[in-house]
Amino acid sequence: MRTYSISKLARLFDLSRSTLLYYDRIDLLPACARTESGYRVYTQEDAGRLERICRLRRAGLCLEDIRSILSTGDQPSAVLLENRLKGIGEEILELKVQQGLLLSMLKGVASKGTWPQVDKQMWVEMLRAAGMDEAAMARWHAEFERRAPEEHHSFLLSLSIPEREVERIREWSRKKGTDL
Amino acid sequence: MRTYSISKLARLFDLSRSTLLYYDRIDLLPACARTESGYRVYTQEDAGRLERICRLRRAGLCLEDIRSILSTGDQPSAVLLENRLKGIGEEILELKVQQGLLLSMLKGVASKGTWPQVDKQMWVEMLRAAGMDEAAMARWHAEFERRAPEEHHSFLLSLSIPEREVERIREWSRKKGTDL
DNA sequence: TTGCTCCTCACGTCACGTGAGGTGGC
DNA sequence: TTGCTCCTCACGTCACGTGAGGTGGC
């Protein structure tokens, strides 16, 4: 059976040797054996495990979550993935705020004019320009809430609407939905 | 002159006491004096410096960069800000890749039934249910493209529309925009 | 013998957070 | 006296990176 030394396996997955040393130390990917002289020996099975680890790492999961996913042996739990998705949404929002601040510092100008952040106001203006009125927007929210409540929530958050107002809007959407 | 104890100053800027202890230790914001019993004393001037620090931190700059900006005394160098902007762009891109990977993993997991992904088809259906017709949607795309082309692009990508079709839609939006 | 790979500590990173153990001030 | 604020270490975080000092293998 094909085996790998630590550096060979690292090169195979474009990782550093010290990453694999670390994964061994925290028991995430222990080398399956050692040579007489103490060299780590990795098998194809180890390589398979490492591939799963890398895939999950690319998705931004932390090593602790990856460990628990691998220990169950099968599909990652949806809750875990959704949590990470929520976290990513928040991180992106935070980075966009930073972007806006930096741009306004660079221009020496209030952020309003210089950066086309799509927020609630702009979104409403665009729908209105397309010919939608209040009633149509209400129908649209109701439809969104009915079909995909989670997505409705994160869509509203992406428009920089604070959590509490998001809740109000969704409440109102559900009411409109039953009214129809 | 008005002075502050460490916790008072921390509360004033919504920071923790240990943050200010840390800023003192690394000499980013040393307390200007001590009482006989060793308590840190901060002045209005210190508060002013802290305000600049907080503003730069919110823009995502690291403490080392902030230190060098404050030492020059005036405007942050454009090069530094642009570097950070570039970094932010890369971080956002990376997070979007993670988002894509997670969503594709979730689709696999949720094939048992419980996760309504909002894609192009659902989006169009929702707008139609709200009363929008083809012409209104065209006006909306044109408006979106005109006001925030970058955001329009990433919005379309978020509906799982492939890059090439996104380009076609944007092209078409620009044409509609000039037609109006 | 030379040059390469491997080993095991130990310490550094970044911006703090969290105690432990002790003192000052009203 | 009580309860609050303050002090100074020292250690932890997360996922590794970077030596130092030494050995094995061709």
PDB file of C-alpha atoms (C1' of nucleotides) in Angstrom, chain D residues 2-26:
ATOM      1  C1'  DT D   2     -18.439  46.395  53.386  1.00  0.00           C
ATOM      2  C1'  DG D   3     -18.382  46.734  48.614  1.00  0.00           C
ATOM      3  C1'  DC D   4     -16.415  48.787  44.864  1.00  0.00           C
ATOM      4  C1'  DT D   5     -12.391  50.051  41.979  1.00  0.00           C
ATOM      5  C1'  DC D   6      -7.934  49.638  41.154  1.00  0.00           C
ATOM      6  C1'  DC D   7      -3.238  47.243  40.709  1.00  0.00           C
ATOM      7  C1'  DT D   8       0.183  43.543  38.665  1.00  0.00           C
ATOM      8  C1'  DC D   9       1.430  39.243  36.996  1.00  0.00           C
ATOM      9  C1'  DA D  10       0.589  35.011  34.363  1.00  0.00           C
ATOM     10  C1'  DC D  11      -1.726  32.214  31.322  1.00  0.00           C
ATOM     11  C1'  DG D  12      -5.214  31.232  27.467  1.00  0.00           C
ATOM     12  C1'  DT D  13      -7.009  32.011  22.706  1.00  0.00           C
ATOM     13  C1'  DC D  14      -6.595  30.021  17.202  1.00  0.00           C
ATOM     14  C1'  DA D  15      -4.050  27.806  13.710  1.00  0.00           C
ATOM     15  C1'  DC D  16      -0.273  27.491  12.781  1.00  0.00           C
ATOM     16  C1'  DG D  17       5.181  29.627  11.647  1.00  0.00           C
ATOM     17  C1'  DT D  18       9.891  29.807  12.990  1.00  0.00           C
ATOM     18  C1'  DG D  19      13.926  28.674  14.767  1.00  0.00           C
ATOM     19  C1'  DA D  20      17.286  25.758  17.754  1.00  0.00           C
ATOM     20  C1'  DG D  21      19.568  21.655  18.473  1.00  0.00           C
ATOM     21  C1'  DG D  22      19.954  17.017  17.189  1.00  0.00           C
ATOM     22  C1'  DT D  23      19.447  12.479  14.427  1.00  0.00           C
ATOM     23  C1'  DG D  24      18.545   9.218  10.289  1.00  0.00           C
ATOM     24  C1'  DG D  25      19.179   7.751   5.395  1.00  0.00           C
ATOM     25  C1'  DC D  26      21.060   7.542   0.811  1.00  0.00           C
TER      26       DC D  26
END
